[in-house]
Short mmCIF file of C-alpha atoms in Angstrom, two decimals:
data_model
loop_
_atom_site.label_atom_id
_atom_site.label_comp_id
_atom_site.label_asym_id
_atom_site.label_seq_id
_atom_site.Cartn_x
_atom_site.Cartn_y
_atom_site.Cartn_z
CA UNK X 1 -9.49 -6.56 -12.13
CA UNK X 2 -9.51 -3.76 -9.62
CA UNK X 3 -11.01 -5.02 -6.39
CA UNK X 4 -11.42 -1.54 -4.98
CA UNK X 5 -12.43 1.41 -7.16
CA UNK X 6 -11.35 4.87 -6.00
CA UNK X 7 -12.31 8.35 -7.16
CA UNK X 8 -11.44 11.03 -7.97
CA UNK X 9 -7.97 10.51 -9.35
CA UNK X 10 -7.00 14.03 -8.28
CA UNK X 11 -8.57 16.67 -6.10
CA UNK X 12 -7.82 20.33 -5.50
CA UNK X 13 -9.32 21.95 -2.40
CA UNK X 14 -8.97 25.37 -0.85
CA UNK X 15 -7.50 25.63 2.62
CA UNK X 16 -10.26 25.20 5.17
CA UNK X 17 -12.47 23.25 2.79
CA UNK X 18 -13.65 19.66 2.97
CA UNK X 19 -11.88 16.99 0.93
CA UNK X 20 -13.90 13.91 0.03
CA UNK X 21 -12.50 10.75 -1.53
CA UNK X 22 -14.75 7.85 -2.44
CA UNK X 23 -14.17 4.12 -2.74
CA UNK X 24 -16.36 1.21 -3.77
CA UNK X 25 -15.92 -2.52 -3.59
CA UNK X 26 -17.73 -5.63 -4.76
CA UNK X 27 -16.51 -8.43 -2.51
CA UNK X 28 -18.87 -8.58 0.46
CA UNK X 29 -16.31 -10.68 2.33
CA UNK X 30 -14.13 -7.61 2.87
CA UNK X 31 -14.23 -6.75 6.54
CA UNK X 32 -11.59 -4.12 7.18
CA UNK X 33 -11.16 -0.83 5.35
CA UNK X 34 -7.99 1.18 5.97
CA UNK X 35 -6.90 4.44 4.40
CA UNK X 36 -3.27 5.18 3.72
CA UNK X 37 -1.60 8.56 3.27
CA UNK X 38 1.50 8.93 1.14
CA UNK X 39 3.69 12.02 0.96
CA UNK X 40 6.05 12.53 -2.00
CA UNK X 41 9.17 10.43 -1.66
CA UNK X 42 7.73 8.38 1.21
CA UNK X 43 5.99 5.09 1.61
CA UNK X 44 2.27 4.93 2.42
CA UNK X 45 1.37 5.17 6.10
CA UNK X 46 -1.83 4.05 7.81
CA UNK X 47 -4.10 7.04 8.44
CA UNK X 48 -7.39 5.63 9.71
CA UNK X 49 -9.36 2.41 9.38
CA UNK X 50 -12.88 1.14 9.90
CA UNK X 51 -14.68 -2.16 10.32
CA UNK X 52 -18.08 -2.71 8.67
CA UNK X 53 -19.95 -2.95 11.97
CA UNK X 54 -19.88 0.84 12.32
CA UNK X 55 -21.00 3.50 9.86
CA UNK X 56 -18.52 6.19 10.80
CA UNK X 57 -15.16 6.62 12.46
CA UNK X 58 -13.59 9.94 13.29
CA UNK X 59 -10.02 10.76 14.24
CA UNK X 60 -9.35 14.46 14.49
CA UNK X 61 -10.12 16.08 11.13
CA UNK X 62 -10.32 12.71 9.35
CA UNK X 63 -13.57 10.77 9.13
CA UNK X 64 -14.43 7.52 7.37
CA UNK X 65 -18.06 7.06 6.36
CA UNK X 66 -19.09 3.52 5.57
CA UNK X 67 -22.21 2.37 3.71
CA UNK X 68 -22.36 -1.42 3.86
CA UNK X 69 -25.49 -1.82 1.73
CA UNK X 70 -24.02 0.31 -1.05
CA UNK X 71 -20.58 -1.25 -0.62
CA UNK X 72 -19.01 2.18 -0.50
CA UNK X 73 -16.81 4.06 1.91
CA UNK X 74 -15.32 7.50 1.86
CA UNK X 75 -12.70 9.64 3.55
CA UNK X 76 -13.62 13.15 4.61
CA UNK X 77 -10.92 15.62 5.57
CA UNK X 78 -12.40 18.57 7.40
CA UNK X 79 -10.70 21.97 7.49
CA UNK X 80 -8.19 20.78 4.88
CA UNK X 81 -4.68 22.16 5.30
CA UNK X 82 -1.76 22.49 2.86
CA UNK X 83 0.03 19.87 4.98
CA UNK X 84 -2.68 17.39 3.99
CA UNK X 85 -1.49 17.52 0.38
CA UNK X 86 -0.59 13.92 -0.38
CA UNK X 87 -1.81 10.86 -2.20
CA UNK X 88 -4.49 8.89 -0.42
CA UNK X 89 -5.19 5.20 -0.95
CA UNK X 90 -8.21 3.34 0.25
CA UNK X 91 -7.93 -0.38 0.79
CA UNK X 92 -10.04 -3.35 1.69
CA UNK X 93 -9.05 -6.59 3.26
CA UNK X 94 -10.16 -10.07 4.15
CA UNK X 95 -9.47 -11.61 7.51
CA UNK X 96 -8.77 -14.99 5.97
CA UNK X 97 -5.79 -15.75 3.81
CA UNK X 98 -2.47 -13.95 3.65
CA UNK X 99 -2.81 -12.22 0.27
CA UNK X 100 -5.58 -10.17 1.71
CA UNK X 101 -5.09 -6.41 1.32
CA UNK X 102 -6.34 -4.73 -1.86
CA UNK X 103 -5.65 -1.09 -2.66
CA UNK X 104 -7.52 1.51 -4.65
CA UNK X 105 -5.77 3.45 -7.39
CA UNK X 106 -5.04 6.52 -5.28
CA UNK X 107 -6.17 10.15 -5.11
CA UNK X 108 -3.70 13.00 -5.30
CA UNK X 109 -4.96 15.76 -3.02
CA UNK X 110 -3.67 19.29 -3.32
CA UNK X 111 -4.76 21.86 -0.74
CA UNK X 112 -4.27 25.40 -1.95
CA UNK X 113 -3.37 28.02 0.70
CA UNK H 1 13.23 3.51 15.68
CA UNK H 2 10.86 0.99 14.12
CA UNK H 3 11.35 1.04 10.39
CA UNK H 4 11.47 -0.72 7.07
CA UNK H 5 14.51 0.10 4.98
CA UNK H 6 15.06 -0.46 1.28
CA UNK H 7 18.15 -0.17 -0.87
CA UNK H 8 18.84 1.27 -3.28
CA UNK H 9 16.36 4.14 -3.33
CA UNK H 10 16.96 4.84 -7.00
CA UNK H 11 18.22 2.49 -9.69
CA UNK H 12 18.66 2.81 -13.43
CA UNK H 13 19.59 -0.35 -15.25
CA UNK H 14 19.41 -1.97 -18.66
CA UNK H 15 17.25 -4.77 -19.93
CA UNK H 16 18.43 -8.20 -18.85
CA UNK H 17 20.87 -7.16 -16.14
CA UNK H 18 19.99 -8.99 -12.93
CA UNK H 19 19.35 -6.84 -9.92
CA UNK H 20 18.34 -7.17 -6.29
CA UNK H 21 16.48 -4.68 -4.14
CA UNK H 22 17.04 -5.30 -0.46
CA UNK H 23 14.44 -4.87 2.28
CA UNK H 24 14.97 -5.09 6.01
CA UNK H 25 12.71 -4.51 9.01
CA UNK H 26 13.65 -4.17 12.68
CA UNK H 27 10.24 -4.91 14.22
CA UNK H 28 10.49 -8.71 14.32
CA UNK H 29 7.51 -8.89 11.98
CA UNK H 30 6.53 -12.24 10.56
CA UNK H 31 4.75 -10.96 7.46
CA UNK H 32 6.55 -9.09 4.69
CA UNK H 33 5.53 -8.18 1.17
CA UNK H 34 6.53 -6.33 -1.95
CA UNK H 35 4.35 -3.94 -3.92
CA UNK H 36 4.76 -2.00 -7.08
CA UNK H 37 3.08 1.36 -7.55
CA UNK H 38 2.18 2.57 -11.01
CA UNK H 39 0.16 5.67 -12.01
CA UNK H 40 -3.52 4.88 -12.28
CA UNK H 41 -3.05 1.37 -10.92
CA UNK H 42 -2.34 2.00 -7.26
CA UNK H 43 -0.38 -0.51 -5.23
CA UNK H 44 -0.26 -4.09 -6.45
CA UNK H 45 1.25 -6.90 -4.46
CA UNK H 46 4.09 -8.83 -6.08
CA UNK H 47 5.04 -11.42 -3.47
CA UNK H 48 4.52 -11.92 0.22
CA UNK H 49 6.05 -14.01 2.97
CA UNK H 50 4.32 -15.33 6.05
CA UNK H 51 7.59 -16.24 7.77
CA UNK H 52 11.10 -17.52 7.15
CA UNK H 53 11.21 -19.84 4.12
CA UNK H 54 7.49 -19.26 3.44
CA UNK H 55 6.76 -17.15 0.37
CA UNK H 56 3.87 -16.93 -2.06
CA UNK H 57 2.78 -15.05 -5.14
CA UNK H 58 0.75 -11.88 -4.98
CA UNK H 59 -1.21 -10.35 -7.82
CA UNK H 60 1.66 -9.52 -10.21
CA UNK H 61 4.53 -11.99 -9.60
CA UNK H 62 5.71 -12.49 -13.20
CA UNK H 63 9.36 -11.56 -13.68
CA UNK H 64 10.16 -11.38 -9.96
CA UNK H 65 11.65 -13.66 -7.34
CA UNK H 66 11.95 -13.33 -3.59
CA UNK H 67 13.60 -15.17 -0.75
CA UNK H 68 13.16 -15.15 3.01
CA UNK H 69 16.16 -16.75 4.64
CA UNK H 70 16.06 -14.50 7.71
CA UNK H 71 13.08 -12.99 9.44
CA UNK H 72 14.25 -9.41 9.01
CA UNK H 73 15.20 -9.51 5.32
CA UNK H 74 13.08 -9.97 2.22
CA UNK H 75 14.99 -9.16 -0.99
CA UNK H 76 13.27 -8.70 -4.35
CA UNK H 77 15.14 -10.17 -7.30
CA UNK H 78 14.68 -9.31 -10.95
CA UNK H 79 16.58 -11.97 -12.87
CA UNK H 80 16.14 -10.37 -16.29
CA UNK H 81 14.54 -6.93 -15.93
CA UNK H 82 12.43 -5.54 -18.74
CA UNK H 83 11.18 -1.99 -19.39
CA UNK H 84 7.68 -2.90 -18.18
CA UNK H 85 9.18 -3.41 -14.73
CA UNK H 86 10.01 0.27 -14.54
CA UNK H 87 8.07 1.27 -11.44
CA UNK H 88 8.14 2.43 -7.85
CA UNK H 89 8.61 -0.50 -5.49
CA UNK H 90 7.67 -0.70 -1.85
CA UNK H 91 8.54 -3.27 0.74
CA UNK H 92 6.16 -3.61 3.66
CA UNK H 93 5.93 -5.56 6.87
CA UNK H 94 3.37 -6.27 9.56
CA UNK H 95 3.30 -8.30 12.71
CA UNK H 96 1.34 -11.23 11.31
CA UNK H 97 -1.00 -12.31 8.56
CA UNK H 98 -4.01 -10.75 10.27
CA UNK H 99 -5.26 -8.01 8.01
CA UNK H 100 -5.93 -5.62 10.87
CA UNK H 101 -2.27 -5.53 11.87
CA UNK H 102 -0.80 -2.21 10.79
CA UNK H 103 1.29 -2.53 7.67
CA UNK H 104 4.50 -0.49 7.63
CA UNK H 105 5.99 0.55 4.31
CA UNK H 106 9.56 1.29 3.37
CA UNK H 107 10.51 4.55 1.61
CA UNK H 108 10.38 3.05 -1.87
CA UNK H 109 12.80 2.18 -4.67
CA UNK H 110 12.35 3.89 -7.99
CA UNK H 111 13.52 1.53 -10.72
CA UNK H 112 14.05 2.46 -14.34
CA UNK H 113 14.82 -0.28 -16.86
CA UNK H 114 16.12 1.00 -20.18
#
């Protein structure tokens, strides 16, 4: 059973456009929501993360929006660039326990020049 | 340079032939784990280790073994590989079990079992 549902599976955006990737979860005990970026041939790398006590976090062109009541969070990439082309994974985690990080299924983003 | 290394990066083998994928980290991290990545399924945890000699099952442990005899190394063992274990495997480490510690991933091992 997928703990974190992610959509879309793939996304094509023009250079300069906004890329939006959505995730949803059911377990209200999740309390940390990171996003990972993976380039071809590389392992995932932490991009940005948010805790549920804030509704938005911004780092450069990357913003996480968090809706606790809807149990949804999303990644927005402003002014998308070809260098942003990668696979993005959302994740959710619990503070308790060691087996505590659950990933979405991934979104392959392609930014067209 | 802080890193997680895996070897080999690519491996083609046949059903039933035991293999080991090595993983090593140079960050003195206590927590290490193995994931497999499959299209449409994302990353699923196979096994994890809280520290030396402490290992536990993740979400998809069947057909895999691990050991943690040294803090830096966390090998993944497939005693009798089967075609459904064809996948992309990632080793990861983080400082501790706290979920907010940044998790660092290795470059991946692409395994094909014929």
